[in-house]
Protein backbone atom coordinates (compact mmCIF):
# COMPACT_ATOMS: atom_id res chain seq x y z
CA UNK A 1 -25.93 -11.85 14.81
CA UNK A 2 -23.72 -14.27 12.39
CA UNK A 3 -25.74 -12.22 9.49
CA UNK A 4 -24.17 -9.00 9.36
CA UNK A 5 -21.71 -8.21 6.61
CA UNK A 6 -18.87 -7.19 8.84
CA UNK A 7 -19.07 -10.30 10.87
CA UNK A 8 -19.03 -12.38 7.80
CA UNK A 9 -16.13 -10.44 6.57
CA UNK A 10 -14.45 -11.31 9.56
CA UNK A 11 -14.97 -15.02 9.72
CA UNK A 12 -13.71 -15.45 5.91
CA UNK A 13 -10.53 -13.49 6.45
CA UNK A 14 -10.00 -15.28 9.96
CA UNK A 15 -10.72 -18.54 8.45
CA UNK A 16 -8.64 -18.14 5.33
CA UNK A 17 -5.62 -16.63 7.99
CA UNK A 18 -5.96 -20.03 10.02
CA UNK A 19 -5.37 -22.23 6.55
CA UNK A 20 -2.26 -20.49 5.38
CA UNK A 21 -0.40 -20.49 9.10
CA UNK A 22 -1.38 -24.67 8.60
CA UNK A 23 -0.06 -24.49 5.28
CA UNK A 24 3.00 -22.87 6.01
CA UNK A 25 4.04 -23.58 9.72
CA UNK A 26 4.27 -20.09 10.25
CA UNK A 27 2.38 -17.91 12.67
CA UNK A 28 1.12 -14.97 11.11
CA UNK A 29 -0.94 -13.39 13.39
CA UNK A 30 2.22 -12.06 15.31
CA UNK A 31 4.42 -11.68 12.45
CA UNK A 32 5.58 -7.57 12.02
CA UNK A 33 3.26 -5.25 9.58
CA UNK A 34 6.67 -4.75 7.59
CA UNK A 35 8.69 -7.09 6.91
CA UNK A 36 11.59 -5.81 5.07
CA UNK A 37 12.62 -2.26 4.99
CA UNK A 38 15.75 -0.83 3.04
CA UNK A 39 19.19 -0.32 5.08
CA UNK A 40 19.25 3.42 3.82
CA UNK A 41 17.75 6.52 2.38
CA UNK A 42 18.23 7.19 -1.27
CA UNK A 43 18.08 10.70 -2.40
CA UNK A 44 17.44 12.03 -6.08
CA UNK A 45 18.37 14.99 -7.72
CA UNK A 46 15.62 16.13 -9.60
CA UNK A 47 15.49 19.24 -12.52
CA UNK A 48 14.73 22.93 -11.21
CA UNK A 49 11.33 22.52 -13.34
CA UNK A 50 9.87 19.39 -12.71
CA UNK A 51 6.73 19.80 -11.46
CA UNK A 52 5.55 16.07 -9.95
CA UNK A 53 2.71 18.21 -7.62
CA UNK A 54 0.50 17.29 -5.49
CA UNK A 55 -2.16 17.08 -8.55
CA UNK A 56 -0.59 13.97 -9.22
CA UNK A 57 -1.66 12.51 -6.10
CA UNK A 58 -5.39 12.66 -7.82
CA UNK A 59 -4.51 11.82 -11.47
CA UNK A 60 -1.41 9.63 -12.34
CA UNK A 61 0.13 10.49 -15.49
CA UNK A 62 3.44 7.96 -14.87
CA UNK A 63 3.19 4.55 -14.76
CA UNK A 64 6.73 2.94 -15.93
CA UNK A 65 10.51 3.91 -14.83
CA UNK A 66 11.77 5.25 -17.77
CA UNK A 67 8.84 7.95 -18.34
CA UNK A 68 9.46 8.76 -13.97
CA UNK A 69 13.06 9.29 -15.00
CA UNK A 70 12.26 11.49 -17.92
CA UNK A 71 9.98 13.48 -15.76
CA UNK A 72 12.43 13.87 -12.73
CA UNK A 73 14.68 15.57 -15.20
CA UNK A 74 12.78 17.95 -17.45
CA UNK A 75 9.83 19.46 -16.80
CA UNK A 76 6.37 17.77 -16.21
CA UNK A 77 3.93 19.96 -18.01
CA UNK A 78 5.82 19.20 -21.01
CA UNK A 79 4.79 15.44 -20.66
CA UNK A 80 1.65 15.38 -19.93
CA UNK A 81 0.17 15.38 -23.38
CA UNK A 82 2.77 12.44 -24.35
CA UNK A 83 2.07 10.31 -22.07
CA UNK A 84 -1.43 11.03 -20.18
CA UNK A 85 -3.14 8.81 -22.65
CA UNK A 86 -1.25 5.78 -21.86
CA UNK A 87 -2.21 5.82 -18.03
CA UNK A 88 -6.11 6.95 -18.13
CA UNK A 89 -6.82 3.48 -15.99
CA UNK A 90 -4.68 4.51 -13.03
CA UNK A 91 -7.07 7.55 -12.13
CA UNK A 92 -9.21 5.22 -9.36
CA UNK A 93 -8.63 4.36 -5.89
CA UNK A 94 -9.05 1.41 -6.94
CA UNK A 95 -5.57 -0.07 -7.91
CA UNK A 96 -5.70 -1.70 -12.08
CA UNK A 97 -5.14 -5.30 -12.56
CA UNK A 98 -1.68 -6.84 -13.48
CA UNK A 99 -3.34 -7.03 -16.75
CA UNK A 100 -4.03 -3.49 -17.55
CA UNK A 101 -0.14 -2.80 -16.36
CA UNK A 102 1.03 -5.89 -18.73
CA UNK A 103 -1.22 -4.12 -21.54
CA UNK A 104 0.54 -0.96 -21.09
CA UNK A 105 3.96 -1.68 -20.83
CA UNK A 106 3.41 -3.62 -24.32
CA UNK A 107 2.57 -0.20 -25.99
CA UNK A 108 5.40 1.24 -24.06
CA UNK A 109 7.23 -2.10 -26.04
CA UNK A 110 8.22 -4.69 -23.73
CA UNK A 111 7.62 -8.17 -24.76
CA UNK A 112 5.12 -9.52 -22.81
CA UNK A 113 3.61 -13.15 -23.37
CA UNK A 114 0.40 -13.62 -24.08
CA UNK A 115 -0.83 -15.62 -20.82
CA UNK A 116 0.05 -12.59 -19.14
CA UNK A 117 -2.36 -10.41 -20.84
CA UNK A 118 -4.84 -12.59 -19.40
CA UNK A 119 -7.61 -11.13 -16.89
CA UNK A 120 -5.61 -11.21 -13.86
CA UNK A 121 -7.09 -8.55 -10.86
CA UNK A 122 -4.67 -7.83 -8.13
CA UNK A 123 -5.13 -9.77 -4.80
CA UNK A 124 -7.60 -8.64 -1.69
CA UNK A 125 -4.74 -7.35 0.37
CA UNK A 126 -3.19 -5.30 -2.41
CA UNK A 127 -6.10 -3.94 -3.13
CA UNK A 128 -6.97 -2.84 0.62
CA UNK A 129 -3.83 -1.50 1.00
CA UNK A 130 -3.65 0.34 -2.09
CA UNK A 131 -7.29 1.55 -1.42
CA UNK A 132 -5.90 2.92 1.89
CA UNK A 133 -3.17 4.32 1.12
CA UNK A 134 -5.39 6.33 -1.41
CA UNK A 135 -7.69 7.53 1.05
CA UNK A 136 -4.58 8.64 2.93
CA UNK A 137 -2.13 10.31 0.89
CA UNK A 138 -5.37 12.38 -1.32
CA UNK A 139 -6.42 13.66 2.32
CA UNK A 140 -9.83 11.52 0.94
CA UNK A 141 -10.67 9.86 3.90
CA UNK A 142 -12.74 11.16 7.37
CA UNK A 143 -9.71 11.71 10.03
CA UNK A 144 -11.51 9.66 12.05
CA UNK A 145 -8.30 7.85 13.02
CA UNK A 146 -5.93 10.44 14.15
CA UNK A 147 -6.69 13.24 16.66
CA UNK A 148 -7.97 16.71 15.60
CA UNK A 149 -4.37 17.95 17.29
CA UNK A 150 -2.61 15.94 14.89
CA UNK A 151 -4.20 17.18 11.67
CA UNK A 152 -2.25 19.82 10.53
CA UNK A 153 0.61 18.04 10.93
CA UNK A 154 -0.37 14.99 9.62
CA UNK A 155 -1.65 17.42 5.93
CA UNK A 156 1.86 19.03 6.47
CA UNK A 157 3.42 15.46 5.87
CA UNK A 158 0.95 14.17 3.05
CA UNK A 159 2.07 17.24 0.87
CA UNK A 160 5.55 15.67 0.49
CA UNK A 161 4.11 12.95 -1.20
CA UNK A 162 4.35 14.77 -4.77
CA UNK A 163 3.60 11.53 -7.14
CA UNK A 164 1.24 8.36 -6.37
CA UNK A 165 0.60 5.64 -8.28
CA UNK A 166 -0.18 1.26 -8.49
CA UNK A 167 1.38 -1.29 -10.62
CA UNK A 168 4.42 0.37 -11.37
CA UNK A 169 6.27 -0.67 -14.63
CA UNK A 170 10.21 -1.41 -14.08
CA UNK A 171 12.58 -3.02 -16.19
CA UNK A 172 13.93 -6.30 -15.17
CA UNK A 173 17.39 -5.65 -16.56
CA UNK A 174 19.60 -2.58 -18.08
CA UNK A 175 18.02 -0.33 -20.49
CA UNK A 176 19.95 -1.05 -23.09
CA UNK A 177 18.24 -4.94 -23.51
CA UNK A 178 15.02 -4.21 -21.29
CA UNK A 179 12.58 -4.23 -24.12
CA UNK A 180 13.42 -8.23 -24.57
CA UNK A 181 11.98 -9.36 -20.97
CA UNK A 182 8.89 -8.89 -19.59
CA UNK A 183 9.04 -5.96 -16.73
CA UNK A 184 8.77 -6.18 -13.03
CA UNK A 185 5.15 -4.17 -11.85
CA UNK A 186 6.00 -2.59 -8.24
CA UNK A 187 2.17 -2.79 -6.18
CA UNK A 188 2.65 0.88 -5.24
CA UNK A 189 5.18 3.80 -5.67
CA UNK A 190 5.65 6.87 -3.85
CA UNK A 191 7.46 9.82 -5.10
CA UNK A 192 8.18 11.95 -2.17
CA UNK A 193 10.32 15.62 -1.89
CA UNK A 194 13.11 15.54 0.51
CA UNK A 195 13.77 19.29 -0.77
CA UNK A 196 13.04 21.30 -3.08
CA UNK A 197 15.80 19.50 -4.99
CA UNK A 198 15.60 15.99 -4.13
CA UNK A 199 13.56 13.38 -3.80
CA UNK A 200 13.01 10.07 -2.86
CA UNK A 201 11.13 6.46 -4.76
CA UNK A 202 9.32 4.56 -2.39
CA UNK A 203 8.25 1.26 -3.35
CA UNK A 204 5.57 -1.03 -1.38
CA UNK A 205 5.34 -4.44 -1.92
CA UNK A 206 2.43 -6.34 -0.55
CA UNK A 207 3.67 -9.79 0.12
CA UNK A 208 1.42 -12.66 0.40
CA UNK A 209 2.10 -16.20 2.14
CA UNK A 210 3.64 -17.77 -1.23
CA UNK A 211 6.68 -15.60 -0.38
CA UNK A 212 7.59 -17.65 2.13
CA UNK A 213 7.00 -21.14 1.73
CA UNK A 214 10.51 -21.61 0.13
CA UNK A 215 14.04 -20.52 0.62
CA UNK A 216 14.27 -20.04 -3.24
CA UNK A 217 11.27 -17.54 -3.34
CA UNK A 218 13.13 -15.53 -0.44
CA UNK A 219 16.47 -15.61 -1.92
CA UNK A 220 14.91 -13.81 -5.47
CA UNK A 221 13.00 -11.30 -3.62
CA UNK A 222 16.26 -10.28 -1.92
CA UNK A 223 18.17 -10.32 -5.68
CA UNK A 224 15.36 -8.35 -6.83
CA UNK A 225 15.26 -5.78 -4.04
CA UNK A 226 18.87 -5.14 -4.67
CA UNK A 227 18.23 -4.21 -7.88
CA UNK A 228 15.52 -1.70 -7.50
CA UNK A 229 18.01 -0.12 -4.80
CA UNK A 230 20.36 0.18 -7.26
CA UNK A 231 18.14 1.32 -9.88
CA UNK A 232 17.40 3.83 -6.67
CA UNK A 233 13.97 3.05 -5.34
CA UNK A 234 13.68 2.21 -1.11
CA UNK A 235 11.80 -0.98 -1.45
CA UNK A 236 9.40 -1.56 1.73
CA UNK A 237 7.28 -5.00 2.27
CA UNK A 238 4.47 -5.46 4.52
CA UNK A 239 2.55 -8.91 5.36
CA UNK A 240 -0.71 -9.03 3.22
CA UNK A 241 -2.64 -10.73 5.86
CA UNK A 242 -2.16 -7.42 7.99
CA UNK A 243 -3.52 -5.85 5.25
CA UNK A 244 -6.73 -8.10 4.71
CA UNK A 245 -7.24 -7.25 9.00
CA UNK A 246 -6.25 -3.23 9.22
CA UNK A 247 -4.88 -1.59 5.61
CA UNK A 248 -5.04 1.42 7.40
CA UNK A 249 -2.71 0.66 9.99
CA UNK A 250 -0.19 -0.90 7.62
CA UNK A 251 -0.21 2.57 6.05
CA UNK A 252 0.30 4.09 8.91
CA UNK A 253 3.23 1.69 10.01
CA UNK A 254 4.96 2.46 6.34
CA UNK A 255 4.42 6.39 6.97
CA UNK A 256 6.00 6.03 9.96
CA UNK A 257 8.86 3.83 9.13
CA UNK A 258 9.58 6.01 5.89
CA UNK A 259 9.93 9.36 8.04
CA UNK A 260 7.32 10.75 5.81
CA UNK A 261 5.24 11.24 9.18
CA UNK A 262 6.75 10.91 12.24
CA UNK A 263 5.23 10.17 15.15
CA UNK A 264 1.58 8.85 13.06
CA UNK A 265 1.89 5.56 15.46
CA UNK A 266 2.20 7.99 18.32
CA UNK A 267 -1.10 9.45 17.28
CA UNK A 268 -2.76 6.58 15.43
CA UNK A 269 -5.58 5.08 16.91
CA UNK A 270 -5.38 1.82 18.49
CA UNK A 271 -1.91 1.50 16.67
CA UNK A 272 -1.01 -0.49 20.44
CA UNK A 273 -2.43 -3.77 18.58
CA UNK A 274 0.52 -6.24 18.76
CA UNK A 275 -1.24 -9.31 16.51
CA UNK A 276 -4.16 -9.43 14.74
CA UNK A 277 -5.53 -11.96 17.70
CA UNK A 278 -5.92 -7.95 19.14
CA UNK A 279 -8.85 -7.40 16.90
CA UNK A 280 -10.82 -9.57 18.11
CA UNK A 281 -15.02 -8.34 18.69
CA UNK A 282 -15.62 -8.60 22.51
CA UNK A 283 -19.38 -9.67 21.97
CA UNK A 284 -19.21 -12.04 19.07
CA UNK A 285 -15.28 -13.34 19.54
CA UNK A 286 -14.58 -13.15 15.43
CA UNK A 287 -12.18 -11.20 13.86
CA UNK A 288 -13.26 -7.50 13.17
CA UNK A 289 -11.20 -6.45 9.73
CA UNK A 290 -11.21 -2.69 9.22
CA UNK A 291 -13.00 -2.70 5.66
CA UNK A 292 -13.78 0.77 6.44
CA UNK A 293 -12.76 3.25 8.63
CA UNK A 294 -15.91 2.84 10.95
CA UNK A 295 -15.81 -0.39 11.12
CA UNK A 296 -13.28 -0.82 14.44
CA UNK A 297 -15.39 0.66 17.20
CA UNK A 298 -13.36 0.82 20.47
CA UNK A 299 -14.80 2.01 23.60
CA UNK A 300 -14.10 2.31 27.06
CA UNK A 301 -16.14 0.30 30.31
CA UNK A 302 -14.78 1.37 33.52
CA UNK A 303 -11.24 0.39 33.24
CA UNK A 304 -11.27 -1.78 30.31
CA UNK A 305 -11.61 -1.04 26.44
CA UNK A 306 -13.82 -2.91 24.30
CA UNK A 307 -13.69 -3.66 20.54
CA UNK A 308 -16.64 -4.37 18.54
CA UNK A 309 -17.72 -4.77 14.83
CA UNK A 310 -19.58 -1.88 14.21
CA UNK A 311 -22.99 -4.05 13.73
CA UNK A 312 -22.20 -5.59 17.38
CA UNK A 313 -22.09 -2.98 18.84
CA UNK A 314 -25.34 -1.41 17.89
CA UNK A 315 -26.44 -5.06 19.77
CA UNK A 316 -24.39 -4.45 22.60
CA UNK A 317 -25.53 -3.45 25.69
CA UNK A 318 -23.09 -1.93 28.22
CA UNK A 319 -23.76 -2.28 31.46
């Protein structure tokens, strides 16, 4: 029973879960999906003629602030063919490692040290949630987790979302010096239309467990949160272990939260989980972690609703 991939899958991220709440005296299993949102919406004037469509969503041509800027301002089609070659490795939904984003922002000429151009891929729960998110906002993914009433709406929503990308290149400081310091990468950004006009820069941060084991690491993420704001990106930060457990849900939970889809939580499937201890299988008591969208199965027995890996419960049998 043990055998099955997602039960292994389970175990591993459960086990690994249990050794960071020891590590850090924290208990994560009930912490929030996000946990830090911005105080305010921050709206952008953007050029008559730019043109950051939904195409974008499937092939992203921007990968640094500066080039975003350009393109918010003049027209995109007359970008493409200056900058489309320096981004080929962000057309996956897979997210690039911080290397490939280090290696790029040195042709765009930052100085970047050399141990950072070391092979460095991004962690498990960035890539989940990046990988989700992906599904999500290129309408790539099987609907199974949102009714068929909610569909429209919920395609409505996603065509706001003009501009998609990972590993984000922003400069650390003013643009007048930031080619002397190595840049900040952002794990995701969304570009999303507010009107024809305007529109807003989302950023997601997926924060692992080092970010708080000491007041000094929480203190600079604050500082640098500040900065993006004023730089004018809405910087949003959800727990990585939620996204090792349910990716899809943390999506979900940021969709929400942004007011790019209302009422997704309303509609979202099993979005009633309070902790992760909530997805646990009802025949082999391990952690089920939503890997893919099939693999939460949730049914009901008479008055109560079971949850099974999706191997357990082919072994079930109900009574």
């Amino acid at each position: 029973m043990f055998d099955s991939e997602d039960v292994m899958r389970g175990i591993k991220i459960q086990n690994n879960l249990m050794n960071s709440e020891r590590d850090i005296g924290l208990n994560l299993k009930d912490s929030p999906i996000i946990l830090r949102r911005p105080s305010r919406k921050i709206i952008h004037q953007v050029h008559r003629d730019s043109n950051l469509d939904a195409e974008s969503v499937m092939r992203s041509e921007i990968g640094d602030h500066h080039t975003l800027m350009e393109c918010l301002n003049i027209n995109l089609h007359g970008l493409r063919e200056k900058y489309a070659r320096k981004a080929d490795f962000l057309n996956d939904c897979d997210p690039p490692s911080h290397t490939d984003a280090f290696k790029r922002a040195k042709l765009l000429g930052y100085k970047i040290p050399q141990s950072y151009l070391q092979e460095e891929k991004v962690s498990y729960g960035e890539k989940e949630a990046y990988h989700a998110a992906w599904m999500m906002v290129s309408l790539n993914w099987y609907l199974s987790l949102l009714p068929s009433s909610f569909w429209e709406e919920w395609r409505e929503s996603v065509y706001k979302i003009n501009f998609f990308t990972s590993q984000f290149i922003v400069p650390q400081f003013s643009s007048l010096d930031r080619y002397k310091y190595t840049p900040y990468i952002l794990d995701q950004l969304w570009v999303v239309r507010e009107s024809n006009s305007t529109v807003r820069l989302i950023g997601l941060e997926v924060d692992g467990e080092h970010h708080f084991k000491t007041d000094e690491q929480k203190e600079k993420d604050s500082q640098r949160d500040e900065r993006l704001a004023n730089m004018g990106y809405e910087m949003y930060h959800v727990a990585a272990w939620w996204c090792r457990v349910d990716p899809y849900r943390v999506i979900s939970e940021v969709l929400e939260a942004t007011d790019i889809t209302p009422g997704i939580l309303d509609n979202f499937y099993y979005s009633d989980f309070k902790s992760i201890d909530d997805y646990r299988c009802d025949f082999c008591k391990n952690l089920i972690v939503r890997y893919n969208q099939e693999d939460l199965v949730v049914k009901k027995c008479g008055k109560d609703r079971l949850k099974f890996h999706q191997s357990c419960f082919e072994n079930y049998r109900f009574p």
